[in-house]
Short mmCIF file of C-alpha atoms and ligand atoms in Angstrom, two decimals:
data_model
loop_
_atom_site.label_atom_id
_atom_site.label_comp_id
_atom_site.label_asym_id
_atom_site.label_seq_id
_atom_site.Cartn_x
_atom_site.Cartn_y
_atom_site.Cartn_z
CA MET R 1342 174.96 61.37 64.84
CA THR R 1343 173.16 62.57 61.77
CA GLN R 1344 174.11 61.07 58.45
CA PRO R 1345 173.08 63.36 55.62
CA LEU R 1346 172.99 61.24 52.50
CA ASP R 1347 172.98 63.67 49.65
CA ILE R 1348 171.80 61.27 47.03
CA ALA R 1349 169.94 63.58 44.63
CA ARG R 1350 168.77 60.59 42.61
CA ALA R 1351 168.38 61.10 38.91
CA ASN R 1352 164.75 60.68 37.91
CA PRO R 1353 164.35 59.88 34.22
CA ASN R 1354 160.82 61.25 34.29
CA ALA R 1355 161.67 64.53 35.94
CA PRO R 1356 161.08 67.66 33.91
CA ALA R 1357 164.08 69.47 32.49
CA ILE R 1358 165.21 72.60 34.30
CA VAL R 1359 166.63 74.93 31.67
CA GLY R 1360 168.02 78.27 32.71
CA GLY R 1361 166.09 78.11 36.00
CA VAL R 1362 162.75 77.64 34.20
CA VAL R 1363 161.07 74.29 34.76
CA SER R 1364 159.30 72.87 31.73
CA ALA R 1365 156.07 71.00 32.45
CA PRO R 1366 156.26 67.21 32.03
CA ALA R 1367 154.99 66.28 28.59
CA ARG R 1368 153.36 63.06 29.81
CA ALA R 1369 150.72 62.89 32.54
CA SER R 1370 151.58 61.01 35.71
CA LEU R 1371 149.33 58.11 36.66
CA ILE R 1372 150.33 58.24 40.33
CA GLY R 1373 147.47 59.05 42.68
CA LEU R 1374 144.58 58.30 40.31
CA SER R 1375 141.69 56.14 41.48
CA ARG R 1376 140.91 53.10 39.32
CA PRO R 1377 138.00 54.85 37.51
CA ALA R 1378 140.22 57.89 36.88
CA LEU R 1379 142.98 55.58 35.63
CA ALA R 1380 140.52 53.91 33.24
CA ALA R 1381 139.36 57.33 32.00
CA ALA R 1382 142.96 58.39 31.40
CA LEU R 1383 143.60 55.22 29.39
CA GLN R 1384 140.47 55.86 27.31
CA GLY R 1385 141.79 59.35 26.63
CA ALA R 1386 144.86 57.64 25.17
CA GLY R 1387 142.69 55.58 22.82
CA VAL R 1388 142.29 52.36 24.86
CA GLY R 1389 138.81 50.79 24.48
CA GLU R 1390 136.32 51.15 27.31
CA ARG R 1391 136.28 47.55 28.49
CA GLU R 1392 140.01 47.01 28.11
CA SER R 1393 140.74 50.26 29.95
CA ARG R 1394 138.94 48.99 33.05
CA MET R 1395 140.95 45.77 33.10
CA ARG R 1396 144.24 47.59 32.44
CA ALA R 1397 143.42 50.12 35.15
CA SER R 1398 143.13 47.32 37.73
CA GLN R 1399 146.38 45.75 36.54
CA ILE R 1400 148.25 49.05 36.63
CA PHE R 1401 146.81 49.89 40.07
CA ASN R 1402 148.10 46.54 41.32
CA TRP R 1403 151.56 47.05 39.80
CA LEU R 1404 151.86 50.54 41.24
CA TYR R 1405 150.57 50.00 44.75
CA VAL R 1406 151.09 46.30 45.51
CA ARG R 1407 154.38 45.79 43.68
CA GLY R 1408 155.80 49.30 43.64
CA ALA R 1409 156.45 49.28 39.88
CA THR R 1410 158.33 52.34 38.63
CA SER R 1411 158.16 51.58 34.90
CA PHE R 1412 155.66 50.09 32.44
CA ASP R 1413 158.34 47.57 31.43
CA GLU R 1414 157.85 45.72 34.70
CA MET R 1415 154.15 45.10 33.96
CA THR R 1416 154.63 41.67 32.44
CA ASN R 1417 150.93 40.78 32.23
CA ILE R 1418 150.38 43.72 29.86
CA SER R 1419 151.34 43.23 26.20
CA LYS R 1420 154.50 44.89 24.91
CA ALA R 1421 152.51 46.96 22.42
CA MET R 1422 150.19 48.27 25.14
CA ARG R 1423 153.19 49.03 27.39
CA ALA R 1424 154.70 51.07 24.59
CA THR R 1425 151.42 53.00 24.13
CA LEU R 1426 151.26 53.67 27.85
CA ASP R 1427 154.83 54.87 27.86
CA THR R 1428 154.22 57.43 25.13
CA HIS R 1429 151.27 58.96 26.99
CA PHE R 1430 152.04 58.57 30.68
CA THR R 1431 154.76 58.53 33.30
CA LEU R 1432 154.97 56.77 36.64
CA SER R 1433 157.09 59.60 37.87
CA ARG R 1434 157.94 59.73 41.60
CA LEU R 1435 159.19 62.94 43.12
CA ASP R 1436 162.92 63.65 43.07
CA ILE R 1437 164.74 62.96 46.32
CA VAL R 1438 166.94 65.98 47.01
CA SER R 1439 168.31 64.57 50.26
CA GLU R 1440 167.68 61.88 52.83
CA GLN R 1441 168.76 62.33 56.43
CA ILE R 1442 168.75 59.67 59.11
CA SER R 1443 168.59 60.68 62.78
CA THR R 1444 170.44 58.93 65.59
CA ASP R 1445 167.07 57.49 66.63
CA GLY R 1446 166.37 56.00 63.18
CA THR R 1447 163.93 58.72 62.08
CA ARG R 1448 164.34 59.51 58.37
CA LYS R 1449 163.58 62.76 56.65
CA TRP R 1450 163.38 63.24 52.90
CA LEU R 1451 163.46 66.57 51.11
CA LEU R 1452 161.51 66.02 47.91
CA ARG R 1453 161.39 68.15 44.78
CA LEU R 1454 158.13 68.49 42.89
CA ALA R 1455 157.94 68.76 39.10
CA ASP R 1456 157.69 72.58 39.29
CA GLY R 1457 160.80 72.83 41.45
CA ASN R 1458 159.02 73.41 44.79
CA GLU R 1459 160.09 71.27 47.72
CA VAL R 1460 158.39 69.47 50.62
CA GLU R 1461 159.52 67.25 53.47
CA THR R 1462 158.33 63.80 54.54
CA VAL R 1463 159.38 61.99 57.73
CA PHE R 1464 159.39 58.29 58.70
CA ILE R 1465 159.37 57.41 62.40
CA PRO R 1466 160.19 53.76 63.20
CA GLU R 1467 158.83 52.36 66.46
CA PRO R 1468 158.79 48.83 67.87
CA GLY R 1469 156.18 46.89 65.87
CA ARG R 1470 155.12 49.81 63.72
CA GLY R 1471 156.33 52.71 61.64
CA THR R 1472 154.62 56.00 60.94
CA LEU R 1473 155.01 58.16 57.88
CA CYS R 1474 154.37 61.87 58.39
CA VAL R 1475 153.09 63.23 55.08
CA SER R 1476 152.85 66.85 53.84
CA SER R 1477 149.70 68.26 52.23
CA GLN R 1478 150.92 71.71 51.13
CA VAL R 1479 154.13 73.56 50.27
CA GLY R 1480 154.21 75.93 53.25
CA CYS R 1481 151.01 76.83 55.09
CA THR R 1482 148.48 79.67 54.97
CA LEU R 1483 148.23 79.62 58.75
CA THR R 1484 150.75 81.22 61.05
CA CYS R 1485 150.78 79.26 64.30
CA THR R 1486 153.46 81.07 66.25
CA PHE R 1487 155.25 77.99 67.62
CA CYS R 1488 155.47 76.17 64.25
CA HIS R 1489 158.37 76.40 61.84
CA THR R 1490 156.17 75.63 58.82
CA GLY R 1491 154.01 78.58 59.89
CA THR R 1492 156.89 80.94 59.05
CA GLN R 1493 156.77 79.77 55.43
CA ARG R 1494 153.98 81.28 53.34
CA LEU R 1495 151.75 78.94 51.39
CA VAL R 1496 153.26 78.31 48.00
CA ARG R 1497 150.66 75.86 46.76
CA ASN R 1498 148.55 72.82 47.53
CA LEU R 1499 149.96 69.41 46.69
CA THR R 1500 148.11 67.24 44.16
CA ALA R 1501 146.76 63.82 45.15
CA GLY R 1502 149.60 62.30 43.12
CA GLU R 1503 152.22 64.25 45.03
CA ILE R 1504 150.72 63.13 48.34
CA VAL R 1505 150.60 59.46 47.31
CA ALA R 1506 154.13 59.70 45.87
CA GLN R 1507 155.47 60.49 49.37
CA VAL R 1508 154.21 57.09 50.54
CA LEU R 1509 155.67 55.31 47.49
CA ILE R 1510 159.06 56.96 47.99
CA ALA R 1511 159.13 55.91 51.64
CA ARG R 1512 158.34 52.31 50.70
CA ASP R 1513 161.04 52.40 47.99
CA SER R 1514 163.56 53.74 50.42
CA LEU R 1515 162.64 51.29 53.18
CA ASP R 1516 162.91 48.53 50.58
CA GLU R 1517 159.67 46.89 51.54
CA TRP R 1518 157.94 46.06 48.27
CA PRO R 1519 157.48 42.30 47.85
CA GLN R 1520 160.34 40.64 46.00
CA VAL R 1521 159.86 39.62 42.36
CA ASN R 1522 158.22 36.16 42.16
CA ALA R 1523 157.22 36.32 45.84
CA PRO R 1524 153.51 36.39 46.60
CA ALA R 1525 152.24 39.96 46.87
CA THR R 1526 151.26 39.25 50.47
CA ASP R 1527 154.86 38.43 51.35
CA THR R 1528 155.99 41.82 52.52
CA ARG R 1529 157.83 42.89 55.61
CA ARG R 1530 156.03 46.05 56.45
CA THR R 1531 157.65 48.63 58.60
CA LEU R 1532 155.49 51.46 57.23
CA THR R 1533 152.19 50.67 58.93
CA ASN R 1534 150.66 54.08 59.72
CA VAL R 1535 150.24 57.41 57.97
CA VAL R 1536 149.75 60.77 59.68
CA MET R 1537 148.83 63.92 57.76
CA MET R 1538 151.03 65.95 60.09
CA GLY R 1539 153.74 67.20 57.77
CA MET R 1540 153.79 70.61 56.15
CA GLY R 1541 150.46 72.34 55.62
CA GLU R 1542 146.86 72.31 56.77
CA PRO R 1543 145.27 69.22 55.20
CA LEU R 1544 141.67 70.47 55.48
CA TYR R 1545 142.61 73.47 53.29
CA ASN R 1546 143.52 70.96 50.56
CA PHE R 1547 140.52 68.77 51.16
CA ASP R 1548 139.84 67.14 47.78
CA ALA R 1549 143.43 66.19 47.00
CA VAL R 1550 143.99 64.81 50.53
CA ARG R 1551 140.74 62.80 50.35
CA ASP R 1552 141.61 61.36 46.92
CA ALA R 1553 145.14 60.51 48.02
CA LEU R 1554 144.00 58.80 51.22
CA ASP R 1555 141.47 56.76 49.21
CA VAL R 1556 144.36 55.41 47.14
CA VAL R 1557 146.60 54.84 50.17
CA SER R 1558 143.86 52.92 52.02
CA ASP R 1559 142.65 50.87 49.04
CA GLY R 1560 142.64 47.18 50.07
CA ASP R 1561 143.86 46.17 46.58
CA GLY R 1562 146.80 48.55 46.78
CA LEU R 1563 148.91 50.00 49.57
CA SER R 1564 146.23 48.79 51.94
CA ILE R 1565 146.91 51.05 54.92
CA SER R 1566 143.57 50.95 56.71
CA LYS R 1567 141.78 54.18 57.60
CA ARG R 1568 142.09 53.19 61.26
CA ARG R 1569 145.84 53.62 60.75
CA ILE R 1570 145.58 56.98 59.05
CA THR R 1571 145.33 60.14 61.18
CA LEU R 1572 144.64 63.61 59.86
CA SER R 1573 145.72 66.49 62.07
CA THR R 1574 144.02 69.86 61.75
CA SER R 1575 144.50 73.20 63.41
CA GLY R 1576 140.70 73.33 63.65
CA ILE R 1577 139.05 74.24 60.33
CA VAL R 1578 135.59 73.80 61.82
CA PRO R 1579 133.44 73.83 58.63
CA GLU R 1580 135.47 70.94 57.14
CA ILE R 1581 135.55 68.67 60.18
CA GLU R 1582 132.23 66.94 59.62
CA ARG R 1583 133.03 66.43 55.92
CA CYS R 1584 136.38 64.97 56.92
CA GLY R 1585 134.66 62.25 58.95
CA ALA R 1586 131.95 61.66 56.36
CA GLU R 1587 134.10 61.66 53.21
CA MET R 1588 137.50 60.50 54.44
CA GLY R 1589 136.58 58.39 57.47
CA VAL R 1590 140.09 58.65 58.91
CA MET R 1591 141.14 59.18 62.53
CA LEU R 1592 141.13 62.83 63.58
CA ALA R 1593 143.68 64.78 65.58
CA ILE R 1594 143.09 68.35 66.72
CA SER R 1595 145.91 70.79 67.40
CA LEU R 1596 144.39 72.30 70.53
CA HIS R 1597 147.43 73.71 72.38
CA GLY R 1598 145.45 76.22 74.44
CA VAL R 1599 142.43 75.95 76.73
CA ARG R 1600 141.48 79.65 76.82
CA ASP R 1601 140.64 81.65 73.71
CA GLU R 1602 143.09 84.49 74.58
CA VAL R 1603 145.96 81.98 74.65
CA ARG R 1604 144.84 79.91 71.66
CA ASP R 1605 144.23 83.08 69.61
CA GLU R 1606 147.93 83.83 70.00
CA LEU R 1607 149.24 80.29 69.40
CA VAL R 1608 146.84 79.12 66.67
CA PRO R 1609 145.48 82.35 65.13
CA ILE R 1610 142.71 80.51 63.20
CA ASN R 1611 141.12 80.29 66.66
CA LYS R 1612 139.92 83.89 66.18
CA LYS R 1613 137.71 82.58 63.36
CA TYR R 1614 136.81 79.23 64.93
CA PRO R 1615 137.08 79.54 68.72
CA ILE R 1616 137.47 76.66 71.18
CA ALA R 1617 133.75 76.18 71.93
CA GLU R 1618 132.88 75.88 68.21
CA LEU R 1619 135.80 73.57 67.60
CA LEU R 1620 134.79 71.23 70.42
CA ARG R 1621 131.17 71.27 69.25
CA ALA R 1622 132.35 70.06 65.80
CA CYS R 1623 134.44 67.36 67.54
CA ARG R 1624 131.45 66.09 69.52
CA HIS R 1625 129.64 65.59 66.21
CA TYR R 1626 132.54 63.98 64.34
CA PRO R 1627 131.05 61.14 62.26
CA GLY R 1628 132.03 57.69 63.51
CA LEU R 1629 133.25 58.94 66.89
CA SER R 1630 133.17 56.24 69.59
CA ASN R 1631 135.32 54.90 72.42
CA ALA R 1632 137.05 52.70 69.86
CA ARG R 1633 137.58 55.67 67.50
CA ARG R 1634 138.67 58.55 69.67
CA ILE R 1635 139.83 61.99 68.66
CA THR R 1636 143.43 62.79 69.58
CA PHE R 1637 143.96 66.25 71.08
CA GLU R 1638 147.49 67.51 70.55
CA TYR R 1639 148.89 69.90 73.12
CA VAL R 1640 152.36 71.40 72.69
CA MET R 1641 154.09 72.14 76.01
CA LEU R 1642 155.31 75.75 76.00
CA LYS R 1643 157.18 77.04 79.05
CA GLY R 1644 155.14 79.61 80.97
CA VAL R 1645 152.51 79.88 78.23
CA ASN R 1646 150.07 76.96 78.49
CA ASP R 1647 151.66 74.51 80.94
CA SER R 1648 150.22 75.27 84.41
CA ASN R 1649 148.26 72.82 86.56
CA GLN R 1650 145.28 75.11 86.03
CA ASP R 1651 145.63 74.62 82.26
CA ALA R 1652 145.77 70.83 82.71
CA LYS R 1653 142.58 70.84 84.81
CA GLU R 1654 140.82 73.06 82.28
CA LEU R 1655 141.91 70.71 79.48
CA VAL R 1656 140.34 67.75 81.25
CA ARG R 1657 137.16 69.76 81.90
CA LEU R 1658 136.84 70.90 78.28
CA LEU R 1659 137.19 67.38 76.86
CA LYS R 1660 134.67 65.81 79.24
CA GLY R 1661 132.23 63.63 77.30
CA ILE R 1662 134.29 63.51 74.09
CA PRO R 1663 135.88 60.10 73.38
CA ALA R 1664 139.42 61.49 73.39
CA LYS R 1665 143.12 60.76 73.67
CA ILE R 1666 145.50 63.49 74.78
CA ASN R 1667 148.92 63.82 73.25
CA LEU R 1668 151.29 66.15 75.08
CA ILE R 1669 154.04 67.23 72.69
CA PRO R 1670 157.26 68.66 74.15
CA PHE R 1671 157.88 71.81 72.10
CA ASN R 1672 160.47 71.21 69.39
CA PRO R 1673 162.62 74.30 68.99
CA TRP R 1674 163.68 75.70 65.63
CA PRO R 1675 166.03 78.52 64.66
CA GLY R 1676 164.58 81.90 65.62
CA THR R 1677 161.67 80.72 67.76
CA ARG R 1678 160.57 82.82 70.73
CA TYR R 1679 159.27 79.80 72.71
CA GLU R 1680 160.93 77.32 75.02
CA CYS R 1681 159.90 73.78 75.86
CA SER R 1682 158.39 73.36 79.35
CA ASP R 1683 160.76 71.86 81.94
CA TRP R 1684 160.52 68.11 82.31
CA ASP R 1685 159.08 68.19 85.84
CA ARG R 1686 156.40 70.66 84.64
CA ILE R 1687 155.47 68.28 81.79
CA GLU R 1688 155.32 65.41 84.30
CA ALA R 1689 153.09 67.37 86.68
CA PHE R 1690 150.79 68.32 83.79
CA ALA R 1691 150.75 64.73 82.50
CA ASP R 1692 149.97 63.49 86.00
CA ILE R 1693 146.75 65.51 86.15
CA VAL R 1694 145.77 64.30 82.70
CA ASN R 1695 146.65 60.68 83.58
CA LYS R 1696 144.63 60.82 86.79
CA ALA R 1697 141.64 61.91 84.71
CA GLY R 1698 141.90 58.61 82.82
CA TYR R 1699 144.09 59.43 79.81
CA ALA R 1700 146.99 56.96 79.49
CA SER R 1701 150.68 57.93 78.88
CA PRO R 1702 150.05 61.13 76.96
CA VAL R 1703 153.61 62.48 76.37
CA ARG R 1704 154.86 62.10 72.79
CA THR R 1705 158.59 61.33 72.67
CA PRO R 1706 160.30 63.82 70.37
CA ARG R 1707 161.82 62.01 67.38
CA GLY R 1708 164.38 63.17 64.86
CA ARG R 1709 165.09 66.52 66.56
CA ASP R 1710 168.76 66.37 65.48
CA ILE R 1711 167.72 66.55 61.81
CA LEU R 1712 164.85 69.06 62.36
CA ALA R 1713 162.38 66.28 61.58
CA ALA R 1714 160.24 66.47 64.72
CA CYS R 1715 156.69 67.88 64.87
CA GLY R 1716 156.54 71.45 63.69
CA GLN R 1717 160.17 71.64 62.53
CA LEU R 1718 159.53 71.04 58.84
CA LYS R 1719 160.14 73.82 56.39
CA SER R 1720 161.45 74.01 52.83
CA GLU R 1721 163.21 76.82 51.01
CA SER R 1722 160.35 77.17 48.50
CA GLU R 1723 159.02 80.70 48.45
CA LYS R 1724 155.99 82.00 46.67
CA GLU R 1725 157.10 84.15 43.79
CA ARG R 1726 156.11 87.75 44.45
CA ALA R 1727 153.49 89.06 42.02
CA SER R 1728 155.86 91.74 40.69
CA VAL R 1729 158.61 89.15 40.08
CA ARG R 1730 156.12 86.80 38.41
CA MET R 1731 154.88 89.56 36.09
CA ALA R 1732 158.44 90.47 35.12
CA ARG R 1733 159.28 86.82 34.42
CA LEU R 1734 156.14 86.27 32.34
CA ARG R 1735 156.82 89.45 30.37
CA ALA R 1736 160.37 88.29 29.66
CA GLU R 1737 159.17 84.81 28.67
CA ASN R 1738 156.54 86.25 26.33
CA GLN R 1739 159.15 88.41 24.65
CA ASP R 1740 161.25 85.32 23.98
CA ALA R 1741 158.33 83.23 22.73
CA PRO R 1742 158.01 82.78 18.97
CA ILE R 1743 154.86 84.49 17.65
N1 SAH Q 53 148.58 71.73 60.06
C1 SAH Q 53 148.17 70.61 60.79
C2 SAH Q 53 149.11 69.42 60.68
C3 SAH Q 53 150.59 69.70 60.69
S1 SAH Q 53 151.38 70.12 62.19
C4 SAH Q 53 147.97 70.99 62.23
O1 SAH Q 53 148.34 72.08 62.61
O2 SAH Q 53 147.40 70.18 62.96
C5 SAH Q 53 151.44 68.62 63.14
C6 SAH Q 53 151.45 68.85 64.66
O3 SAH Q 53 152.69 69.41 65.12
C7 SAH Q 53 150.37 69.84 65.08
O4 SAH Q 53 149.74 69.40 66.26
C8 SAH Q 53 151.18 71.07 65.36
O5 SAH Q 53 150.50 71.96 66.18
C9 SAH Q 53 152.41 70.47 66.01
N2 SAH Q 53 153.54 71.40 66.05
C10 SAH Q 53 153.78 72.46 65.26
N3 SAH Q 53 154.95 73.07 65.62
C11 SAH Q 53 155.45 72.37 66.67
C12 SAH Q 53 156.64 72.48 67.45
N4 SAH Q 53 157.56 73.39 67.19
N5 SAH Q 53 156.83 71.58 68.43
C13 SAH Q 53 155.94 70.59 68.66
N6 SAH Q 53 154.80 70.42 67.94
C14 SAH Q 53 154.56 71.30 66.95
FE1 SF4 Q 54 150.18 75.29 59.55
FE2 SF4 Q 54 149.76 73.25 61.28
FE3 SF4 Q 54 152.02 74.71 61.40
FE4 SF4 Q 54 149.69 75.80 62.14
S1 SF4 Q 54 150.76 74.05 63.13
S2 SF4 Q 54 151.26 76.76 60.84
S3 SF4 Q 54 148.29 74.84 60.68
S4 SF4 Q 54 151.38 73.40 59.71
#
């Protein structure tokens, strides 16, 4: 049974919403900044150059090792400095609008950003590990026909801070920061892996995703190693090499079709970057080896891409690429025109893939009862139409004192 916990937590740092208009936060958030960027921010607030570097390391440690949510907790920083920090900066997390827990333990949070837009984040517990599925955009520019997020137009990219905040909120909620007075290493970690598989196409928000993952993987902070971080892309070919070179994370490709006519329909970006080009970029992915394989995701759609012929073609296409194959039973959502392949069809397909040397490739659907499974995420946030925006701005300008 699903337990919707409507906890709409009050966030003291959240911006005020007055008459439906969200005012920008007066103080800048320090969440998501690298240590050099933190030091630069402190210098901007009048802290000396040398001191700012030391304080930046201390704050980084408080934020990402201890999970501090206020400057007051930072007991190795003088009271006067804490007060200065508090006047200039916030450690604002995102607001939790709701938290839902599935019968299988999967948790989904609906989070509200400072401008009122909303995104979803999902935690999937498994024996010995736990994976957080993080969003990179509000909505998506792409329109993959089997994906719920694809029905929501892109509203905007998330900032690095908003991406990192999703990880902090999950750790808060799972209550796994080290206890006060316990050594920082003394932490029961259930959140061990991060996948950029929530809402949005991460390679269309490259810089913010890269900066956020640098913070998440920092060994003096959250310390989730890049081997445990996977970025999934629909196949933005020109960014794939940069992804390996600059982010160095594990790569997953949403393949879903083995012939261009079929993939053009399912993943329309295929018309721009067809299968042959995509696989060429994969063969050249920096750091690729048998120990660091690319995962190819393949959603099982009844009568569309699930024949034995398709399975054989999949194996043929991936020949020579160090690869894992992940067959994903299609997760339905309201209004979809697709159906999930029958179980015996999935088994027959998996059998061909297994016989070609790829182990247990079927991904168990998790959190379907709370629409938290792959491709089911969507928020109510809509991009304001240009005409509506103009009317609002005109009205606001009329009200503004001259
Ligand atoms: N935009 C990125 C990452 C987010 S989607 C991408 O497309 O790769 C994460 C994964 O879920 C992708 O493989 C996506 O194709 C898959 N997916 C989307 N909708 C789905 C659905 N309804 N059922 C199962 N998987 C789905
Ligand atoms: Fe966007 Fe990925 Fe969904 Fe395609 S599958 S619409 S790229 S989120």
